[in-house]
mmCIF file of C-alpha atoms in Angstrom:
data_model
loop_
_atom_site.group_PDB
_atom_site.id
_atom_site.type_symbol
_atom_site.label_atom_id
_atom_site.label_comp_id
_atom_site.label_asym_id
_atom_site.label_seq_id
_atom_site.Cartn_x
_atom_site.Cartn_y
_atom_site.Cartn_z
ATOM 1 C CA MET Z 1 -29.660 -45.875 29.849
ATOM 2 C CA ILE Z 2 -29.631 -47.009 26.362
ATOM 3 C CA GLU Z 3 -32.066 -45.718 23.862
ATOM 4 C CA ILE Z 4 -32.816 -46.106 20.074
ATOM 5 C CA GLY Z 5 -35.809 -44.314 18.223
ATOM 6 C CA ALA Z 6 -37.056 -43.314 14.936
ATOM 7 C CA GLN Z 7 -39.855 -40.739 14.032
ATOM 8 C CA VAL Z 8 -41.800 -39.843 10.697
ATOM 9 C CA ASP Z 9 -44.027 -36.838 9.617
ATOM 10 C CA LEU Z 10 -47.209 -38.325 8.001
ATOM 11 C CA SER Z 11 -49.776 -36.858 5.918
ATOM 12 C CA HIS Z 12 -52.495 -38.854 7.502
ATOM 13 C CA PRO Z 13 -54.883 -38.229 10.463
ATOM 14 C CA SER Z 14 -54.021 -39.653 13.984
ATOM 15 C CA ASP Z 15 -56.645 -41.955 14.018
ATOM 16 C CA ARG Z 16 -55.842 -43.809 10.751
ATOM 17 C CA VAL Z 17 -52.088 -44.040 12.132
ATOM 18 C CA TRP Z 18 -53.434 -45.404 15.467
ATOM 19 C CA HIS Z 19 -55.335 -47.912 13.514
ATOM 20 C CA ALA Z 20 -52.234 -49.208 11.601
ATOM 21 C CA LEU Z 21 -50.233 -49.214 14.804
ATOM 22 C CA THR Z 22 -52.737 -51.242 17.088
ATOM 23 C CA ASN Z 23 -54.691 -53.546 14.438
ATOM 24 C CA PRO Z 24 -52.625 -56.811 14.497
ATOM 25 C CA HIS Z 25 -53.411 -57.514 10.750
ATOM 26 C CA LEU Z 26 -52.373 -54.292 9.757
ATOM 27 C CA LEU Z 27 -49.447 -54.299 11.759
ATOM 28 C CA SER Z 28 -48.136 -57.390 10.242
ATOM 29 C CA ARG Z 29 -48.232 -55.523 6.935
ATOM 30 C CA TRP Z 30 -45.555 -52.833 7.554
ATOM 31 C CA PHE Z 31 -43.646 -53.981 10.621
ATOM 32 C CA THR Z 32 -43.774 -57.825 11.489
ATOM 33 C CA GLU Z 33 -46.461 -60.409 12.257
ATOM 34 C CA ALA Z 34 -48.303 -60.232 15.674
ATOM 35 C CA GLU Z 35 -50.296 -62.513 17.747
ATOM 36 C CA VAL Z 36 -52.444 -61.738 20.345
ATOM 37 C CA ALA Z 37 -53.046 -63.860 23.393
ATOM 38 C CA THR Z 38 -56.451 -65.170 23.537
ATOM 39 C CA GLN Z 39 -56.949 -65.020 27.212
ATOM 40 C CA ALA Z 40 -54.910 -62.070 27.777
ATOM 41 C CA PRO Z 41 -55.643 -59.490 25.128
ATOM 42 C CA LYS Z 42 -52.922 -57.069 26.410
ATOM 43 C CA ARG Z 43 -50.268 -59.297 25.650
ATOM 44 C CA LEU Z 44 -48.893 -60.241 22.283
ATOM 45 C CA LEU Z 45 -46.169 -61.987 20.441
ATOM 46 C CA LEU Z 46 -43.996 -60.359 17.812
ATOM 47 C CA HIS Z 47 -42.541 -62.423 15.388
ATOM 48 C CA THR Z 48 -39.414 -60.360 14.940
ATOM 49 C CA ALA Z 49 -36.661 -63.225 14.713
ATOM 50 C CA GLY Z 50 -34.444 -62.720 11.701
ATOM 51 C CA LEU Z 51 -35.386 -58.867 11.311
ATOM 52 C CA PRO Z 52 -32.654 -56.759 11.127
ATOM 53 C CA GLY Z 53 -31.273 -56.133 14.896
ATOM 54 C CA PHE Z 54 -33.490 -58.981 16.280
ATOM 55 C CA HIS Z 55 -32.435 -62.398 17.216
ATOM 56 C CA ALA Z 56 -35.631 -63.731 19.014
ATOM 57 C CA ALA Z 57 -39.509 -63.317 18.888
ATOM 58 C CA VAL Z 58 -40.763 -60.429 21.273
ATOM 59 C CA ASN Z 59 -43.234 -61.066 24.067
ATOM 60 C CA ALA Z 60 -44.839 -57.797 24.708
ATOM 61 C CA GLU Z 61 -47.346 -56.366 27.180
ATOM 62 C CA VAL Z 62 -49.406 -53.237 26.673
ATOM 63 C CA THR Z 63 -48.660 -51.216 30.079
ATOM 64 C CA ASP Z 64 -50.307 -47.872 28.754
ATOM 65 C CA ARG Z 65 -52.875 -47.185 26.037
ATOM 66 C CA ARG Z 66 -54.471 -43.722 25.213
ATOM 67 C CA ALA Z 67 -55.884 -43.621 21.911
ATOM 68 C CA PRO Z 68 -55.035 -42.104 19.580
ATOM 69 C CA GLU Z 69 -51.952 -40.671 21.121
ATOM 70 C CA LEU Z 70 -49.955 -42.954 23.215
ATOM 71 C CA LEU Z 71 -49.051 -46.886 23.346
ATOM 72 C CA VAL Z 72 -46.399 -48.218 25.644
ATOM 73 C CA LEU Z 73 -45.333 -52.028 25.798
ATOM 74 C CA HIS Z 74 -43.020 -53.726 27.955
ATOM 75 C CA CYS Z 75 -40.908 -56.114 25.867
ATOM 76 C CA GLN Z 76 -39.039 -59.387 26.519
ATOM 77 C CA GLU Z 77 -36.712 -60.519 23.955
ATOM 78 C CA GLY Z 78 -34.534 -63.442 25.288
ATOM 79 C CA ASP Z 79 -32.744 -62.089 28.064
ATOM 80 C CA ARG Z 80 -33.413 -58.478 27.335
ATOM 81 C CA ARG Z 81 -36.188 -56.445 28.625
ATOM 82 C CA THR Z 82 -37.099 -53.068 27.002
ATOM 83 C CA ARG Z 83 -39.844 -50.400 27.050
ATOM 84 C CA LEU Z 84 -41.399 -49.650 23.716
ATOM 85 C CA THR Z 85 -43.187 -46.167 23.415
ATOM 86 C CA CYS Z 86 -45.102 -45.228 20.580
ATOM 87 C CA ALA Z 87 -46.464 -41.419 20.480
ATOM 88 C CA VAL Z 88 -48.718 -40.003 17.979
ATOM 89 C CA THR Z 89 -48.844 -36.074 17.777
ATOM 90 C CA PRO Z 90 -51.049 -33.971 15.558
ATOM 91 C CA THR Z 91 -49.481 -31.596 12.952
ATOM 92 C CA PRO Z 92 -51.001 -29.063 10.765
ATOM 93 C CA GLU Z 93 -50.236 -31.605 7.826
ATOM 94 C CA GLY Z 94 -51.470 -34.833 9.591
ATOM 95 C CA CYS Z 95 -49.423 -36.117 12.425
ATOM 96 C CA ARG Z 96 -45.934 -37.190 13.800
ATOM 97 C CA LEU Z 97 -45.151 -40.682 14.903
ATOM 98 C CA SER Z 98 -42.240 -41.170 17.193
ATOM 99 C CA VAL Z 99 -40.989 -44.741 18.231
ATOM 100 C CA GLN Z 100 -38.258 -44.942 21.216
ATOM 101 C CA GLU Z 101 -37.138 -48.141 22.737
ATOM 102 C CA THR Z 102 -35.361 -47.992 25.967
ATOM 103 C CA MET Z 103 -33.184 -50.795 27.531
ATOM 104 C CA GLU Z 104 -34.085 -51.575 31.131
ATOM 105 C CA HIS Z 105 -32.311 -55.112 31.394
ATOM 106 C CA GLY Z 106 -29.369 -56.639 29.150
ATOM 107 C CA ALA Z 107 -27.556 -54.892 26.325
ATOM 108 C CA TRP Z 108 -27.530 -54.370 22.493
ATOM 109 C CA PRO Z 109 -24.454 -55.113 20.652
ATOM 110 C CA ALA Z 110 -23.569 -51.612 18.595
ATOM 111 C CA GLU Z 111 -24.272 -53.531 15.335
ATOM 112 C CA ASP Z 112 -27.465 -54.822 16.468
ATOM 113 C CA ARG Z 113 -28.512 -51.573 18.021
ATOM 114 C CA ASP Z 114 -27.743 -49.819 14.846
ATOM 115 C CA SER Z 115 -29.399 -52.247 12.580
ATOM 116 C CA ARG Z 116 -32.595 -52.186 14.622
ATOM 117 C CA GLU Z 117 -32.899 -48.518 14.713
ATOM 118 C CA ARG Z 118 -32.416 -48.470 10.687
ATOM 119 C CA TYR Z 119 -35.248 -50.859 10.389
ATOM 120 C CA TYR Z 120 -37.492 -48.914 12.715
ATOM 121 C CA GLN Z 121 -36.828 -45.976 10.431
ATOM 122 C CA GLN Z 122 -37.100 -47.923 7.187
ATOM 123 C CA THR Z 123 -40.355 -49.263 8.213
ATOM 124 C CA LEU Z 124 -41.826 -45.803 9.485
ATOM 125 C CA THR Z 125 -40.607 -44.010 6.310
ATOM 126 C CA GLY Z 126 -41.526 -46.599 3.635
ATOM 127 C CA ARG Z 127 -43.828 -49.338 4.220
ATOM 128 C CA LEU Z 128 -46.043 -47.464 6.853
ATOM 129 C CA PRO Z 129 -46.732 -44.519 4.576
ATOM 130 C CA ALA Z 130 -47.760 -46.931 1.813
ATOM 131 C CA LEU Z 131 -50.126 -48.932 3.989
ATOM 132 C CA LEU Z 132 -51.780 -45.516 5.150
ATOM 133 C CA ASP Z 133 -52.110 -44.459 1.417
ATOM 134 C CA TRP Z 134 -53.783 -47.751 0.582
ATOM 135 C CA LEU Z 135 -56.313 -47.133 3.786
ATOM 136 C CA ALA Z 136 -56.932 -43.756 2.319
ATOM 137 C CA PHE Z 137 -57.846 -45.105 -0.944
ATOM 138 C CA GLN Z 138 -60.600 -47.223 0.825
ATOM 139 C CA GLN Z 139 -62.045 -44.150 2.763
ATOM 140 C CA VAL Z 140 -62.337 -41.821 -0.256
ATOM 141 C CA ASP Z 141 -66.022 -41.294 -1.113
ATOM 142 C CA LEU Z 142 -65.756 -40.877 -5.019
ATOM 143 C CA ARG Z 143 -69.625 -40.902 -5.237
ATOM 144 C CA ARG Z 144 -70.516 -38.313 -3.039
ATOM 145 C CA GLY Z 145 -73.843 -36.512 -4.082
ATOM 146 C CA GLU Z 146 -74.611 -39.456 -6.335
ATOM 147 C CA ASP Z 147 -75.047 -42.435 -4.179
ATOM 148 C CA PRO Z 148 -74.579 -43.432 -0.741
ATOM 149 C CA PRO Z 149 -71.122 -43.411 0.708
ATOM 150 C CA THR Z 150 -68.970 -46.199 -0.370
ATOM 151 C CA ALA Z 151 -65.238 -47.556 0.560
ATOM 152 C CA GLU Z 152 -64.763 -49.021 -2.810
ATOM 153 C CA LEU Z 153 -63.184 -47.689 -5.818
ATOM 154 C CA PRO Z 154 -65.994 -47.301 -8.572
ATOM 155 C CA ALA Z 155 -65.382 -48.910 -11.948
ATOM 156 C CA ILE Z 156 -65.332 -46.138 -14.531
ATOM 157 C CA ALA Z 157 -66.008 -47.321 -18.131
ATOM 158 C CA ALA Z 158 -63.825 -46.060 -20.819
ATOM 159 C CA GLY Z 159 -65.491 -43.030 -22.451
ATOM 160 C CA HIS Z 160 -68.290 -42.832 -19.589
ATOM 161 C CA ALA Z 161 -66.723 -40.794 -16.983
ATOM 162 C CA PRO Z 162 -68.900 -38.531 -15.099
ATOM 163 C CA ALA Z 163 -68.396 -34.763 -15.698
ATOM 164 C CA PRO Z 164 -66.176 -33.192 -13.211
ATOM 165 C CA THR Z 165 -67.800 -30.706 -10.797
ATOM 166 C CA GLY Z 166 -64.834 -28.644 -9.661
ATOM 167 C CA HIS Z 167 -60.876 -28.583 -9.154
ATOM 168 C CA ARG Z 168 -61.013 -30.842 -6.113
ATOM 169 C CA ARG Z 169 -63.302 -33.396 -8.028
ATOM 170 C CA ARG Z 170 -60.971 -33.457 -10.840
ATOM 171 C CA GLN Z 171 -58.266 -34.321 -8.525
ATOM 172 C CA VAL Z 172 -59.812 -36.994 -7.067
ATOM 173 C CA LEU Z 173 -60.947 -38.749 -10.309
ATOM 174 C CA VAL Z 174 -57.349 -38.725 -11.423
ATOM 175 C CA ALA Z 175 -56.384 -40.321 -8.354
ATOM 176 C CA ALA Z 176 -59.153 -42.787 -9.024
ATOM 177 C CA LEU Z 177 -58.242 -43.500 -12.642
ATOM 178 C CA THR Z 178 -54.446 -44.157 -11.541
ATOM 179 C CA GLY Z 179 -55.405 -45.847 -8.294
ATOM 180 C CA THR Z 180 -57.682 -48.294 -10.089
ATOM 181 C CA ALA Z 181 -54.867 -49.781 -11.653
ATOM 182 C CA LEU Z 182 -52.783 -49.531 -8.804
ATOM 183 C CA ALA Z 183 -55.104 -50.909 -6.304
ATOM 184 C CA THR Z 184 -54.609 -54.539 -7.202
ATOM 185 C CA GLY Z 185 -50.794 -54.431 -8.167
ATOM 186 C CA ALA Z 186 -48.890 -51.362 -6.546
ATOM 187 C CA ALA Z 187 -51.135 -51.466 -3.351
ATOM 188 C CA VAL Z 188 -50.708 -55.097 -2.897
ATOM 189 C CA TRP Z 189 -46.906 -54.786 -3.457
ATOM 190 C CA ALA Z 190 -46.840 -51.994 -0.716
ATOM 191 C CA LEU Z 191 -48.365 -54.183 1.751
ATOM 192 C CA LEU Z 192 -46.383 -57.573 1.231
ATOM 193 C CA PRO Z 193 -43.726 -58.093 3.818
ATOM 194 C CA ASP Z 194 -40.252 -56.939 2.545
ATOM 195 C CA ASP Z 195 -37.411 -59.276 2.383
ATOM 196 C CA PRO Z 196 -35.011 -58.387 5.165
ATOM 197 C CA ASP Z 197 -32.212 -58.438 2.636
ATOM 198 C CA ARG Z 198 -33.371 -55.645 0.575
ATOM 199 C CA ALA Z 199 -31.246 -52.561 0.934
ATOM 200 C CA ALA Z 200 -31.829 -50.704 4.147
ATOM 201 C CA GLY Z 201 -33.755 -47.211 4.191
ATOM 202 C CA PRO Z 202 -32.213 -44.038 5.254
ATOM 203 C CA ASP Z 203 -30.176 -43.632 8.399
ATOM 204 C CA PRO Z 204 -31.854 -42.164 11.515
ATOM 205 C CA LEU Z 205 -32.889 -38.761 11.266
ATOM 206 C CA PRO Z 206 -30.494 -35.963 12.229
ATOM 207 C CA ALA Z 207 -31.065 -33.059 14.701
ATOM 208 C CA PRO Z 208 -34.062 -30.913 13.475
ATOM 209 C CA PRO Z 209 -32.879 -29.003 10.457
ATOM 210 C CA THR Z 210 -31.683 -25.439 11.051
ATOM 211 C CA ALA Z 211 -31.684 -22.728 8.135
ATOM 212 C CA ALA Z 212 -28.467 -22.657 6.698
ATOM 213 C CA ALA Z 213 -26.816 -19.543 5.302
ATOM 214 C CA THR Z 214 -26.797 -19.551 1.405
ATOM 215 C CA VAL Z 215 -23.324 -20.220 0.357
ATOM 216 C CA SER Z 216 -22.075 -17.547 -2.348
ATOM 217 C CA PRO Z 217 -19.399 -18.619 -4.784
ATOM 218 C CA ALA Z 218 -16.359 -16.746 -4.774
ATOM 219 C CA PRO Z 219 -15.941 -13.918 -7.277
ATOM 220 C CA ARG Z 220 -13.917 -15.004 -10.405
ATOM 221 C CA ALA Z 221 -11.011 -12.729 -11.410
ATOM 222 C CA THR Z 222 -11.431 -11.520 -14.986
ATOM 223 C CA PRO Z 223 -8.376 -11.227 -17.316
ATOM 224 C CA SER Z 224 -7.287 -7.385 -17.819
ATOM 225 C CA SER Z 225 -8.174 -6.248 -21.389
ATOM 226 C CA ARG Z 226 -7.291 -2.879 -21.434
ATOM 227 C CA ALA Z 227 -4.278 -0.937 -19.660
ATOM 228 C CA THR Z 228 -4.949 1.547 -17.487
ATOM 229 C CA PRO Z 229 -3.936 5.037 -18.888
ATOM 230 C CA THR Z 230 -1.598 7.210 -16.921
ATOM 231 C CA ALA Z 231 -2.902 10.177 -14.877
ATOM 232 C CA ALA Z 232 -3.428 13.456 -16.628
ATOM 233 C CA ALA Z 233 -4.833 16.807 -15.992
ATOM 234 C CA SER Z 234 -8.804 16.774 -16.593
ATOM 235 C CA THR Z 235 -8.359 19.311 -19.584
ATOM 236 C CA ALA Z 236 -5.540 17.567 -21.463
ATOM 237 C CA ARG Z 237 -6.583 15.908 -24.647
ATOM 238 C CA PRO Z 238 -6.191 12.097 -24.746
ATOM 239 C CA SER Z 239 -3.403 10.887 -26.777
ATOM 240 C CA ARG Z 240 -3.897 8.704 -29.679
ATOM 241 C CA THR Z 241 -1.086 6.239 -28.483
ATOM 242 C CA PRO Z 242 -1.554 4.468 -25.259
ATOM 243 C CA THR Z 243 1.084 4.976 -22.523
ATOM 244 C CA ALA Z 244 1.274 1.357 -21.935
ATOM 245 C CA THR Z 245 1.247 -1.675 -24.146
ATOM 246 C CA PRO Z 246 -1.383 -3.998 -22.893
ATOM 247 C CA SER Z 247 -0.289 -7.470 -21.462
ATOM 248 C CA ARG Z 248 -1.072 -10.520 -23.885
ATOM 249 C CA THR Z 249 -1.012 -12.748 -20.824
ATOM 250 C CA PRO Z 250 -4.503 -12.541 -18.796
ATOM 251 C CA THR Z 251 -4.776 -12.413 -15.185
ATOM 252 C CA PRO Z 252 -4.790 -15.844 -13.480
ATOM 253 C CA VAL Z 253 -8.318 -16.909 -12.926
ATOM 254 C CA ALA Z 254 -9.203 -18.040 -9.337
ATOM 255 C CA PRO Z 255 -9.649 -21.592 -9.061
ATOM 256 C CA ALA Z 256 -12.987 -23.061 -8.734
ATOM 257 C CA THR Z 257 -14.153 -23.409 -5.267
ATOM 258 C CA SER Z 258 -15.552 -27.031 -5.626
ATOM 259 C CA ALA Z 259 -14.633 -30.049 -7.588
ATOM 260 C CA VAL Z 260 -17.845 -31.794 -6.427
ATOM 261 C CA THR Z 261 -20.182 -33.247 -8.701
ATOM 262 C CA ALA Z 262 -23.858 -34.891 -7.730
ATOM 263 C CA ARG Z 263 -25.711 -37.594 -9.037
ATOM 264 C CA TYR Z 264 -29.222 -38.419 -8.174
ATOM 265 C CA GLN Z 265 -31.116 -41.793 -7.918
ATOM 266 C CA THR Z 266 -34.760 -42.808 -7.074
ATOM 267 C CA THR Z 267 -34.117 -45.618 -4.418
ATOM 268 C CA GLY Z 268 -37.837 -46.826 -3.885
ATOM 269 C CA THR Z 269 -41.417 -46.146 -4.763
ATOM 270 C CA ARG Z 270 -44.866 -46.358 -3.416
ATOM 271 C CA ILE Z 271 -48.356 -45.031 -4.370
ATOM 272 C CA PHE Z 272 -47.788 -41.477 -3.130
ATOM 273 C CA GLY Z 273 -44.267 -40.724 -2.982
ATOM 274 C CA TYR Z 274 -40.857 -42.330 -3.184
ATOM 275 C CA SER Z 275 -37.420 -42.187 -1.662
ATOM 276 C CA GLY Z 276 -34.424 -40.417 -3.320
ATOM 277 C CA GLU Z 277 -30.638 -40.058 -2.874
ATOM 278 C CA VAL Z 278 -28.120 -37.705 -4.096
ATOM 279 C CA VAL Z 279 -24.271 -38.744 -3.939
ATOM 280 C CA LEU Z 280 -21.635 -35.957 -3.792
ATOM 281 C CA ASP Z 281 -18.196 -37.084 -5.398
ATOM 282 C CA ASN Z 282 -14.683 -35.380 -4.906
ATOM 283 C CA PRO Z 283 -12.691 -37.289 -7.203
ATOM 284 C CA ALA Z 284 -9.561 -35.348 -6.985
ATOM 285 C CA GLY Z 285 -8.082 -32.166 -5.680
ATOM 286 C CA PRO Z 286 -8.288 -30.756 -2.075
ATOM 287 C CA ALA Z 287 -11.405 -30.894 0.096
ATOM 288 C CA ALA Z 288 -14.097 -28.653 -1.525
ATOM 289 C CA LYS Z 289 -15.711 -25.729 0.429
ATOM 290 C CA ASP Z 290 -19.155 -26.097 2.108
ATOM 291 C CA TRP Z 291 -21.768 -27.324 -0.589
ATOM 292 C CA THR Z 292 -25.231 -26.711 -1.453
ATOM 293 C CA VAL Z 293 -27.669 -28.947 -3.306
ATOM 294 C CA VAL Z 294 -31.273 -27.731 -4.348
ATOM 295 C CA VAL Z 295 -33.763 -30.376 -5.131
ATOM 296 C CA THR Z 296 -36.897 -29.113 -6.701
ATOM 297 C CA LEU Z 297 -40.028 -31.193 -6.018
ATOM 298 C CA SER Z 298 -43.171 -31.305 -7.913
ATOM 299 C CA GLU Z 299 -46.137 -29.085 -6.808
ATOM 300 C CA GLY Z 300 -47.495 -30.493 -3.474
ATOM 301 C CA GLY Z 301 -44.383 -32.474 -2.907
ATOM 302 C CA THR Z 302 -42.898 -32.498 0.868
ATOM 303 C CA VAL Z 303 -39.818 -33.996 2.531
ATOM 304 C CA ALA Z 304 -40.905 -36.267 5.381
ATOM 305 C CA SER Z 305 -37.498 -37.088 6.602
ATOM 306 C CA ALA Z 306 -33.801 -36.689 5.270
ATOM 307 C CA SER Z 307 -30.347 -37.658 6.280
ATOM 308 C CA GLY Z 308 -26.734 -36.967 5.541
ATOM 309 C CA ALA Z 309 -27.038 -33.118 5.522
ATOM 310 C CA LYS Z 310 -28.827 -30.231 7.138
ATOM 311 C CA TRP Z 311 -31.998 -29.372 5.154
ATOM 312 C CA ARG Z 312 -34.771 -26.941 4.957
ATOM 313 C CA GLN Z 313 -37.934 -26.877 2.545
ATOM 314 C CA ASP Z 314 -39.331 -23.488 0.905
ATOM 315 C CA GLY Z 315 -42.125 -24.181 -1.216
ATOM 316 C CA GLN Z 316 -41.057 -26.653 -3.868
ATOM 317 C CA ALA Z 317 -37.334 -26.189 -3.308
ATOM 318 C CA VAL Z 318 -35.403 -28.278 -0.773
ATOM 319 C CA THR Z 319 -32.032 -27.012 0.092
ATOM 320 C CA PHE Z 320 -29.282 -29.399 1.582
ATOM 321 C CA THR Z 321 -26.162 -28.094 3.033
ATOM 322 C CA GLY Z 322 -22.904 -29.806 4.559
ATOM 323 C CA PRO Z 323 -19.200 -29.615 5.047
ATOM 324 C CA PRO Z 324 -16.374 -30.120 2.821
ATOM 325 C CA VAL Z 325 -16.015 -33.502 1.139
ATOM 326 C CA PRO Z 326 -12.621 -34.836 1.504
ATOM 327 C CA ALA Z 327 -10.731 -35.438 -1.911
ATOM 328 C CA GLY Z 328 -11.717 -39.064 -3.264
ATOM 329 C CA ARG Z 329 -14.447 -39.280 -0.781
ATOM 330 C CA SER Z 330 -18.343 -39.263 -1.343
ATOM 331 C CA GLN Z 331 -21.144 -37.943 0.689
ATOM 332 C CA THR Z 332 -24.708 -39.434 0.505
ATOM 333 C CA ILE Z 333 -27.908 -37.564 1.063
ATOM 334 C CA THR Z 334 -31.264 -39.893 1.584
ATOM 335 C CA PHE Z 335 -34.585 -38.194 1.736
ATOM 336 C CA ASP Z 336 -38.184 -39.516 1.607
ATOM 337 C CA VAL Z 337 -41.160 -37.411 -0.189
ATOM 338 C CA ARG Z 338 -44.688 -37.636 -0.068
ATOM 339 C CA ASP Z 339 -46.544 -36.511 -3.256
ATOM 340 C CA PRO Z 340 -50.216 -36.186 -3.929
ATOM 341 C CA ASP Z 341 -49.555 -37.330 -7.586
ATOM 342 C CA PRO Z 342 -49.368 -41.243 -7.712
ATOM 343 C CA LEU Z 343 -47.522 -40.809 -11.210
ATOM 344 C CA THR Z 344 -44.609 -38.693 -9.697
ATOM 345 C CA LYS Z 345 -41.618 -40.921 -8.728
ATOM 346 C CA ALA Z 346 -38.634 -38.233 -9.261
ATOM 347 C CA PRO Z 347 -38.030 -34.649 -8.357
ATOM 348 C CA GLU Z 348 -38.443 -31.917 -11.246
ATOM 349 C CA GLY Z 349 -34.774 -30.896 -10.733
ATOM 350 C CA CYS Z 350 -31.611 -31.163 -8.806
ATOM 351 C CA THR Z 351 -28.505 -28.832 -8.652
ATOM 352 C CA ILE Z 352 -25.120 -28.443 -6.856
ATOM 353 C CA GLY Z 353 -24.061 -24.908 -6.876
ATOM 354 C CA ASP Z 354 -24.955 -23.864 -10.605
ATOM 355 C CA ASP Z 355 -24.421 -27.453 -11.993
ATOM 356 C CA PRO Z 356 -27.212 -29.859 -12.661
ATOM 357 C CA CYS Z 357 -27.170 -33.456 -11.068
ATOM 358 C CA THR Z 358 -26.767 -36.318 -13.402
ATOM 359 C CA GLY Z 359 -29.401 -38.903 -13.260
ATOM 360 C CA LEU Z 360 -32.445 -36.866 -13.727
#
């Protein structure tokens, strides 16, 4: 049995994710265009021909539907038949969406399978969160206590903004002021279908992260600056002349444990978050020892998914660890960040060992 899959943790409620998953109009904004058969509402046509890993449109039939937690489809793509399962699981921060496709008849070439899995991961961690952020904008009631609830962002004239009523209200108004400019530009950008030739998103998720031991740098030997005096009785007065002449040649310093450098780059942005990349380079010398990269997010930022390293998040600090980087080689870490501040598009800091990453 051949399976491919992807998953993402989302800071949105299950019913909103379910709406984006089952509404054909919304589905076309983050995955692909879909048509529902007029006479058979459980059947739909997915226009996937030309997408990474797809070579034809997919005829799908809904075989199990339990809102807002499970959707199962039997899919026919040319001579291949697969089962596609979408599961929505509540989490303390929102929910987790898992997508798994199982081959029932036929086969995927290795290249198609990898490209298809990457496309699933790209849409789940990039375009779907952007769509959900846009939906959340429409559902925010910014006039609570003043007017009936509204799904529209109010127009606030310069110099006539209503006085804030609390910390939470201030946060909402900040989002409104920035969102007003973004609603007609950035939100529309986020919802337009991507060009399949654009750079692919992060690789599939690795196994769930495990806490990694902190790597401590090896102690450095320090040069001897004073000769050791010869042993003498405790009652003897010290001689004015040392018994040994200090060496002018310092003790050799232990070589550095790593020649690896790191450089950061923001590879994609959306309304509430961004995708980042850290590239580790070992230009020369032997393979460096195990490395540790620490990325410091802004307050409230969280990593939804990452690949290329083991990772854990503790407050604003996200720690990535990995095996030695061979001489002349590089290692790439990719990660997706959710951030409540629409203006934040990069971490506050990035270090490898005690050295800062370039690019920030």
